[in-house]
PDB file of C-alpha atoms in Angstrom:
ATOM      1  CA  UNK A  18     -56.997  56.776 -15.314  1.00 85.00           C
ATOM      2  CA  UNK A  19     -60.620  55.728 -15.877  1.00 90.00           C
ATOM      3  CA  UNK A  20     -61.558  59.016 -17.522  1.00 89.00           C
ATOM      4  CA  UNK A  21     -58.489  58.858 -19.765  1.00 92.00           C
ATOM      5  CA  UNK A  22     -59.194  55.305 -20.924  1.00 95.00           C
ATOM      6  CA  UNK A  23     -62.847  56.095 -21.599  1.00 94.00           C
ATOM      7  CA  UNK A  24     -61.814  59.169 -23.588  1.00 92.00           C
ATOM      8  CA  UNK A  25     -59.435  57.039 -25.667  1.00 95.00           C
ATOM      9  CA  UNK A  26     -62.134  54.438 -26.305  1.00 96.00           C
ATOM     10  CA  UNK A  27     -64.843  57.043 -26.987  1.00 94.00           C
ATOM     11  CA  UNK A  28     -62.625  58.627 -29.636  1.00 95.00           C
ATOM     12  CA  UNK A  29     -63.424  55.560 -31.730  1.00 96.00           C
ATOM     13  CA  UNK A  30     -66.453  56.286 -33.943  1.00 95.00           C
ATOM     14  CA  UNK A  31     -68.171  53.056 -32.852  1.00 97.00           C
ATOM     15  CA  UNK A  32     -67.854  53.695 -29.102  1.00 96.00           C
ATOM     16  CA  UNK A  33     -70.106  55.857 -26.938  1.00 95.00           C
ATOM     17  CA  UNK A  34     -68.647  56.982 -23.625  1.00 94.00           C
ATOM     18  CA  UNK A  35     -71.579  57.111 -21.207  1.00 93.00           C
ATOM     19  CA  UNK A  36     -69.477  58.402 -18.312  1.00 92.00           C
ATOM     20  CA  UNK A  37     -70.030  57.552 -14.665  1.00 92.00           C
ATOM     21  CA  UNK A  38     -73.395  55.847 -14.352  1.00 93.00           C
ATOM     22  CA  UNK A  39     -75.029  54.826 -11.082  1.00 93.00           C
ATOM     23  CA  UNK A  40     -77.433  52.385 -12.754  1.00 95.00           C
ATOM     24  CA  UNK A  41     -75.741  49.179 -11.567  1.00 95.00           C
ATOM     25  CA  UNK A  42     -75.753  50.489  -8.016  1.00 94.00           C
ATOM     26  CA  UNK A  43     -79.428  51.354  -8.308  1.00 93.00           C
ATOM     27  CA  UNK A  44     -80.274  47.871  -9.526  1.00 94.00           C
ATOM     28  CA  UNK A  45     -78.335  46.371  -6.617  1.00 94.00           C
ATOM     29  CA  UNK A  46     -80.124  48.667  -4.155  1.00 92.00           C
ATOM     30  CA  UNK A  47     -83.583  47.599  -5.330  1.00 90.00           C
ATOM     31  CA  UNK A  48     -83.061  43.829  -5.415  1.00 91.00           C
ATOM     32  CA  UNK A  49     -84.904  43.350  -2.126  1.00 87.00           C
ATOM     33  CA  UNK A  50     -88.058  44.810  -3.669  1.00 86.00           C
ATOM     34  CA  UNK A  51     -87.928  42.778  -6.879  1.00 81.00           C
ATOM     35  CA  UNK A  52     -90.645  40.092  -7.222  1.00 77.00           C
ATOM     36  CA  UNK A  53     -89.398  36.568  -6.437  1.00 79.00           C
ATOM     37  CA  UNK A  54     -86.106  37.885  -5.023  1.00 84.00           C
ATOM     38  CA  UNK A  55     -86.803  39.611  -1.715  1.00 79.00           C
ATOM     39  CA  UNK A  56     -83.174  39.685  -0.576  1.00 89.00           C
ATOM     40  CA  UNK A  57     -80.759  42.629  -0.557  1.00 92.00           C
ATOM     41  CA  UNK A  58     -77.511  42.786  -2.490  1.00 92.00           C
ATOM     42  CA  UNK A  59     -75.327  40.765  -2.705  1.00 92.00           C
ATOM     43  CA  UNK A  60     -77.478  37.775  -1.722  1.00 91.00           C
ATOM     44  CA  UNK A  61     -80.297  38.925  -3.993  1.00 90.00           C
ATOM     45  CA  UNK A  62     -78.011  38.880  -7.040  1.00 91.00           C
ATOM     46  CA  UNK A  63     -77.959  35.079  -6.924  1.00 88.00           C
ATOM     47  CA  UNK A  64     -81.735  34.998  -7.412  1.00 87.00           C
ATOM     48  CA  UNK A  65     -81.715  37.531 -10.244  1.00 89.00           C
ATOM     49  CA  UNK A  66     -82.329  35.168 -13.156  1.00 86.00           C
ATOM     50  CA  UNK A  67     -84.723  34.660 -16.028  1.00 88.00           C
ATOM     51  CA  UNK A  68     -87.312  37.347 -16.662  1.00 89.00           C
ATOM     52  CA  UNK A  69     -86.231  39.469 -13.671  1.00 88.00           C
ATOM     53  CA  UNK A  70     -82.664  39.644 -14.998  1.00 92.00           C
ATOM     54  CA  UNK A  71     -83.844  40.447 -18.513  1.00 93.00           C
ATOM     55  CA  UNK A  72     -86.086  43.235 -17.216  1.00 92.00           C
ATOM     56  CA  UNK A  73     -83.287  44.745 -15.101  1.00 92.00           C
ATOM     57  CA  UNK A  74     -80.863  44.559 -18.034  1.00 95.00           C
ATOM     58  CA  UNK A  75     -83.390  46.175 -20.365  1.00 95.00           C
ATOM     59  CA  UNK A  76     -83.939  49.065 -17.946  1.00 93.00           C
ATOM     60  CA  UNK A  77     -80.203  49.628 -17.671  1.00 94.00           C
ATOM     61  CA  UNK A  78     -79.673  49.526 -21.429  1.00 94.00           C
ATOM     62  CA  UNK A  79     -82.561  51.902 -22.098  1.00 93.00           C
ATOM     63  CA  UNK A  80     -80.946  54.522 -19.867  1.00 92.00           C
ATOM     64  CA  UNK A  81     -77.309  54.060 -20.804  1.00 91.00           C
ATOM     65  CA  UNK A  82     -77.996  53.876 -24.558  1.00 90.00           C
ATOM     66  CA  UNK A  83     -80.260  56.925 -24.673  1.00 88.00           C
ATOM     67  CA  UNK A  84     -77.592  59.097 -26.340  1.00 88.00           C
ATOM     68  CA  UNK A  85     -75.463  56.366 -27.902  1.00 92.00           C
ATOM     69  CA  UNK A  86     -76.703  56.707 -31.468  1.00 91.00           C
ATOM     70  CA  UNK A  87     -75.365  53.906 -33.676  1.00 92.00           C
ATOM     71  CA  UNK A  88     -72.460  52.982 -31.385  1.00 95.00           C
ATOM     72  CA  UNK A  89     -71.580  49.283 -31.198  1.00 96.00           C
ATOM     73  CA  UNK A  90     -69.979  49.636 -27.758  1.00 97.00           C
ATOM     74  CA  UNK A  91     -70.986  51.691 -24.727  1.00 96.00           C
ATOM     75  CA  UNK A  92     -68.722  52.354 -21.756  1.00 96.00           C
ATOM     76  CA  UNK A  93     -69.856  52.838 -18.164  1.00 95.00           C
ATOM     77  CA  UNK A  94     -66.849  54.073 -16.193  1.00 95.00           C
ATOM     78  CA  UNK A  95     -68.254  54.453 -12.687  1.00 94.00           C
ATOM     79  CA  UNK A  96     -65.244  53.478 -10.516  1.00 93.00           C
ATOM     80  CA  UNK A  97     -67.465  51.973  -7.794  1.00 93.00           C
ATOM     81  CA  UNK A  98     -68.787  49.467 -10.322  1.00 95.00           C
ATOM     82  CA  UNK A  99     -65.998  47.198  -9.061  1.00 97.00           C
ATOM     83  CA  UNK A 100     -68.416  46.212  -6.290  1.00 96.00           C
ATOM     84  CA  UNK A 101     -71.036  45.023  -8.761  1.00 97.00           C
ATOM     85  CA  UNK A 102     -69.059  43.079 -11.368  1.00 97.00           C
ATOM     86  CA  UNK A 103     -70.728  39.801 -10.440  1.00 95.00           C
ATOM     87  CA  UNK A 104     -74.124  41.454 -10.908  1.00 96.00           C
ATOM     88  CA  UNK A 105     -72.969  42.946 -14.216  1.00 96.00           C
ATOM     89  CA  UNK A 106     -71.915  39.503 -15.420  1.00 96.00           C
ATOM     90  CA  UNK A 107     -75.328  38.117 -14.450  1.00 94.00           C
ATOM     91  CA  UNK A 108     -77.143  40.842 -16.385  1.00 95.00           C
ATOM     92  CA  UNK A 109     -74.760  41.138 -19.336  1.00 96.00           C
ATOM     93  CA  UNK A 110     -72.983  37.837 -20.069  1.00 95.00           C
ATOM     94  CA  UNK A 111     -71.340  39.372 -23.153  1.00 95.00           C
ATOM     95  CA  UNK A 112     -69.973  42.407 -21.304  1.00 96.00           C
ATOM     96  CA  UNK A 113     -66.248  43.089 -20.983  1.00 97.00           C
ATOM     97  CA  UNK A 114     -64.444  44.709 -18.067  1.00 98.00           C
ATOM     98  CA  UNK A 115     -61.453  47.024 -18.391  1.00 98.00           C
ATOM     99  CA  UNK A 116     -59.769  47.291 -15.006  1.00 97.00           C
ATOM    100  CA  UNK A 117     -57.503  50.335 -14.852  1.00 96.00           C
ATOM    101  CA  UNK A 118     -54.924  50.119 -12.099  1.00 96.00           C
ATOM    102  CA  UNK A 119     -52.584  52.817 -10.886  1.00 95.00           C
ATOM    103  CA  UNK A 120     -50.016  53.010  -8.117  1.00 97.00           C
ATOM    104  CA  UNK A 121     -51.897  52.789  -4.814  1.00 97.00           C
ATOM    105  CA  UNK A 122     -50.260  55.855  -3.271  1.00 98.00           C
ATOM    106  CA  UNK A 123     -51.041  58.020  -6.314  1.00 96.00           C
ATOM    107  CA  UNK A 124     -54.588  56.675  -6.518  1.00 96.00           C
ATOM    108  CA  UNK A 125     -55.353  57.346  -2.873  1.00 97.00           C
ATOM    109  CA  UNK A 126     -53.731  60.780  -2.910  1.00 96.00           C
ATOM    110  CA  UNK A 127     -55.834  61.723  -5.933  1.00 93.00           C
ATOM    111  CA  UNK A 128     -58.999  60.691  -4.073  1.00 94.00           C
ATOM    112  CA  UNK A 129     -57.911  62.509  -0.907  1.00 95.00           C
ATOM    113  CA  UNK A 130     -57.364  65.764  -2.784  1.00 93.00           C
ATOM    114  CA  UNK A 131     -60.865  65.754  -4.287  1.00 90.00           C
ATOM    115  CA  UNK A 132     -63.851  67.133  -2.394  1.00 86.00           C
ATOM    116  CA  UNK A 133     -66.027  64.060  -2.860  1.00 85.00           C
ATOM    117  CA  UNK A 134     -69.389  63.834  -1.119  1.00 80.00           C
ATOM    118  CA  UNK A 135     -71.926  61.208  -0.115  1.00 77.00           C
ATOM    119  CA  UNK A 136     -70.817  57.584  -0.193  1.00 81.00           C
ATOM    120  CA  UNK A 137     -67.199  58.586  -0.894  1.00 87.00           C
ATOM    121  CA  UNK A 138     -66.601  60.075   2.536  1.00 89.00           C
ATOM    122  CA  UNK A 139     -63.998  57.346   3.170  1.00 92.00           C
ATOM    123  CA  UNK A 140     -61.665  59.577   1.127  1.00 93.00           C
ATOM    124  CA  UNK A 141     -61.558  62.227   3.878  1.00 95.00           C
ATOM    125  CA  UNK A 142     -59.242  60.211   6.130  1.00 96.00           C
ATOM    126  CA  UNK A 143     -55.879  58.826   4.994  1.00 97.00           C
ATOM    127  CA  UNK A 144     -55.990  55.694   7.140  1.00 97.00           C
ATOM    128  CA  UNK A 145     -59.543  54.804   6.164  1.00 96.00           C
ATOM    129  CA  UNK A 146     -58.720  55.580   2.535  1.00 97.00           C
ATOM    130  CA  UNK A 147     -55.877  53.068   2.620  1.00 97.00           C
ATOM    131  CA  UNK A 148     -58.138  50.495   4.281  1.00 97.00           C
ATOM    132  CA  UNK A 149     -60.802  51.020   1.613  1.00 97.00           C
ATOM    133  CA  UNK A 150     -58.210  50.579  -1.123  1.00 97.00           C
ATOM    134  CA  UNK A 151     -57.198  47.283   0.458  1.00 98.00           C
ATOM    135  CA  UNK A 152     -60.808  46.075   0.363  1.00 97.00           C
ATOM    136  CA  UNK A 153     -61.055  47.090  -3.278  1.00 98.00           C
ATOM    137  CA  UNK A 154     -57.845  45.217  -4.110  1.00 98.00           C
ATOM    138  CA  UNK A 155     -59.081  42.108  -2.313  1.00 98.00           C
ATOM    139  CA  UNK A 156     -62.404  42.139  -4.164  1.00 98.00           C
ATOM    140  CA  UNK A 157     -60.733  42.636  -7.542  1.00 98.00           C
ATOM    141  CA  UNK A 158     -58.470  39.652  -6.872  1.00 97.00           C
ATOM    142  CA  UNK A 159     -61.647  37.649  -6.232  1.00 97.00           C
ATOM    143  CA  UNK A 160     -63.236  38.817  -9.496  1.00 97.00           C
ATOM    144  CA  UNK A 161     -60.113  37.978 -11.468  1.00 96.00           C
ATOM    145  CA  UNK A 162     -60.403  34.387 -10.262  1.00 96.00           C
ATOM    146  CA  UNK A 163     -64.115  33.798 -10.801  1.00 95.00           C
ATOM    147  CA  UNK A 164     -65.640  36.432 -13.099  1.00 95.00           C
ATOM    148  CA  UNK A 165     -67.216  34.643 -16.102  1.00 96.00           C
ATOM    149  CA  UNK A 166     -66.718  37.600 -18.468  1.00 96.00           C
ATOM    150  CA  UNK A 167     -63.401  38.809 -19.948  1.00 97.00           C
ATOM    151  CA  UNK A 168     -61.325  41.333 -18.020  1.00 98.00           C
ATOM    152  CA  UNK A 169     -58.464  43.445 -19.356  1.00 98.00           C
ATOM    153  CA  UNK A 170     -55.954  44.602 -16.740  1.00 97.00           C
ATOM    154  CA  UNK A 171     -54.467  47.938 -17.757  1.00 97.00           C
ATOM    155  CA  UNK A 172     -51.880  49.868 -15.737  1.00 97.00           C
ATOM    156  CA  UNK A 173     -52.089  53.637 -15.999  1.00 95.00           C
ATOM    157  CA  UNK A 174     -48.299  53.891 -15.881  1.00 95.00           C
ATOM    158  CA  UNK A 175     -47.981  51.501 -18.844  1.00 96.00           C
ATOM    159  CA  UNK A 176     -50.543  53.494 -20.808  1.00 95.00           C
ATOM    160  CA  UNK A 177     -48.572  56.703 -20.286  1.00 94.00           C
ATOM    161  CA  UNK A 178     -45.325  54.976 -21.259  1.00 94.00           C
ATOM    162  CA  UNK A 179     -46.703  53.518 -24.512  1.00 95.00           C
ATOM    163  CA  UNK A 180     -49.997  55.100 -25.551  1.00 95.00           C
ATOM    164  CA  UNK A 181     -50.029  53.544 -29.019  1.00 96.00           C
ATOM    165  CA  UNK A 182     -49.629  49.950 -27.841  1.00 97.00           C
ATOM    166  CA  UNK A 183     -52.064  50.218 -24.929  1.00 97.00           C
ATOM    167  CA  UNK A 184     -54.707  52.115 -26.885  1.00 97.00           C
ATOM    168  CA  UNK A 185     -54.567  49.402 -29.540  1.00 97.00           C
ATOM    169  CA  UNK A 186     -54.928  46.794 -26.789  1.00 98.00           C
ATOM    170  CA  UNK A 187     -58.077  48.511 -25.522  1.00 98.00           C
ATOM    171  CA  UNK A 188     -59.639  48.759 -28.981  1.00 98.00           C
ATOM    172  CA  UNK A 189     -58.783  45.138 -29.746  1.00 98.00           C
ATOM    173  CA  UNK A 190     -60.311  44.049 -26.425  1.00 98.00           C
ATOM    174  CA  UNK A 191     -63.518  45.814 -27.447  1.00 97.00           C
ATOM    175  CA  UNK A 192     -63.593  43.733 -30.619  1.00 97.00           C
ATOM    176  CA  UNK A 193     -63.182  46.711 -32.945  1.00 98.00           C
ATOM    177  CA  UNK A 194     -60.831  47.626 -35.759  1.00 98.00           C
ATOM    178  CA  UNK A 195     -58.140  50.147 -34.930  1.00 97.00           C
ATOM    179  CA  UNK A 196     -58.856  53.844 -35.495  1.00 96.00           C
ATOM    180  CA  UNK A 197     -56.042  56.397 -35.181  1.00 95.00           C
ATOM    181  CA  UNK A 198     -58.403  58.951 -33.667  1.00 94.00           C
ATOM    182  CA  UNK A 199     -57.985  57.070 -30.388  1.00 95.00           C
ATOM    183  CA  UNK A 200     -54.456  58.492 -30.167  1.00 93.00           C
ATOM    184  CA  UNK A 201     -55.844  62.015 -30.579  1.00 91.00           C
ATOM    185  CA  UNK A 202     -58.234  61.589 -27.682  1.00 89.00           C
ATOM    186  CA  UNK A 203     -57.674  65.163 -26.504  1.00 86.00           C
ATOM    187  CA  UNK A 204     -59.297  66.421 -29.723  1.00 84.00           C
ATOM    188  CA  UNK A 205     -62.504  64.443 -29.176  1.00 82.00           C
ATOM    189  CA  UNK A 206     -65.461  66.672 -28.372  1.00 72.00           C
ATOM    190  CA  UNK A 207     -67.725  65.039 -25.796  1.00 57.00           C
ATOM    191  CA  UNK A 208     -69.057  65.942 -22.383  1.00 62.00           C
ATOM    192  CA  UNK A 209     -66.798  64.838 -19.514  1.00 57.00           C
ATOM    193  CA  UNK A 210     -68.145  65.464 -16.020  1.00 55.00           C
ATOM    194  CA  UNK A 211     -65.475  63.845 -13.845  1.00 54.00           C
ATOM    195  CA  UNK A 212     -62.650  65.430 -11.861  1.00 54.00           C
ATOM    196  CA  UNK A 213     -60.293  64.705 -14.790  1.00 53.00           C
ATOM    197  CA  UNK A 214     -62.316  66.638 -17.350  1.00 51.00           C
ATOM    198  CA  UNK A 215     -59.492  69.123 -18.013  1.00 52.00           C
ATOM    199  CA  UNK A 216     -56.712  66.547 -18.191  1.00 58.00           C
ATOM    200  CA  UNK A 217     -58.325  64.596 -21.045  1.00 54.00           C
ATOM    201  CA  UNK A 218     -58.432  67.785 -23.133  1.00 53.00           C
ATOM    202  CA  UNK A 219     -54.620  67.789 -23.171  1.00 63.00           C
ATOM    203  CA  UNK A 220     -52.069  65.500 -24.834  1.00 68.00           C
ATOM    204  CA  UNK A 221     -50.844  62.687 -22.605  1.00 76.00           C
ATOM    205  CA  UNK A 222     -48.390  63.661 -19.863  1.00 75.00           C
ATOM    206  CA  UNK A 223     -46.531  61.772 -17.121  1.00 80.00           C
ATOM    207  CA  UNK A 224     -46.322  64.349 -14.320  1.00 84.00           C
ATOM    208  CA  UNK A 225     -49.043  62.610 -12.289  1.00 85.00           C
ATOM    209  CA  UNK A 226     -46.942  59.464 -11.896  1.00 93.00           C
ATOM    210  CA  UNK A 227     -45.260  59.454  -8.495  1.00 95.00           C
ATOM    211  CA  UNK A 228     -47.025  62.665  -7.511  1.00 94.00           C
ATOM    212  CA  UNK A 229     -47.509  61.330  -3.992  1.00 96.00           C
ATOM    213  CA  UNK A 230     -43.784  61.827  -3.315  1.00 96.00           C
ATOM    214  CA  UNK A 231     -44.381  65.585  -3.199  1.00 96.00           C
ATOM    215  CA  UNK A 232     -46.485  64.998  -0.074  1.00 97.00           C
ATOM    216  CA  UNK A 233     -44.630  61.996   1.354  1.00 96.00           C
ATOM    217  CA  UNK A 234     -43.986  63.567   4.758  1.00 97.00           C
ATOM    218  CA  UNK A 235     -47.709  63.784   5.484  1.00 97.00           C
ATOM    219  CA  UNK A 236     -48.809  60.431   4.079  1.00 98.00           C
ATOM    220  CA  UNK A 237     -47.648  58.145   6.913  1.00 97.00           C
ATOM    221  CA  UNK A 238     -51.151  56.970   7.894  1.00 98.00           C
ATOM    222  CA  UNK A 239     -51.935  56.123   4.267  1.00 98.00           C
ATOM    223  CA  UNK A 240     -48.720  54.177   3.734  1.00 97.00           C
ATOM    224  CA  UNK A 241     -49.247  52.264   6.977  1.00 98.00           C
ATOM    225  CA  UNK A 242     -52.830  51.369   6.053  1.00 98.00           C
ATOM    226  CA  UNK A 243     -51.818  50.219   2.571  1.00 98.00           C
ATOM    227  CA  UNK A 244     -49.001  48.026   3.820  1.00 97.00           C
ATOM    228  CA  UNK A 245     -47.458  46.034   0.977  1.00 97.00           C
ATOM    229  CA  UNK A 246     -49.827  47.684  -1.509  1.00 97.00           C
ATOM    230  CA  UNK A 247     -47.893  50.928  -1.086  1.00 96.00           C
ATOM    231  CA  UNK A 248     -44.735  49.385  -2.544  1.00 84.00           C
TER     232      UNK A 248
END
């Protein structure tokens, strides 16, 4: 759902969809080498203040805004950014977070059926995938309680059921006037490099909802690992 929501937002003439950026992760990874910090993430994020924070934010913005033109809003849809929302709030106190949720079984199945590499190797095993999802859910519950920047919770299933209302909610959350081009997201010409690049070129469809039921017989380890989250 992240690619879909970014495509909807980026169909607005004042929004630039920057795609999946690893810049926040890079900043977190280099905290230990920053002057006057000397501690790895997440401990080092507490010490990232003043000039060090401004410098880190400026480096991020220089990269992410390179192709943004005159856009008033820029989206960074890297799904693993959920780990760094506290850092993002420290660097960008005026930022806004759109948290796209989807049924846990469908989400995990979608990850399992992609040939991800590198740090996403948790997606190769159903039990570990369910465990990872549980950690993600726990951390997002923490951010919802303490994050000092606004967060919009958006369910993928609700978006599919009522595109007009939810697209308007997204645009309003971004502080922009409504533009009907957001409903014609599949007509927007922009580079999309994620696994959903073909889906966002089509009108909205609902066939992905409940897709996990087609494979239910083989998803026992995932359901067990998810526990109540699978309901």
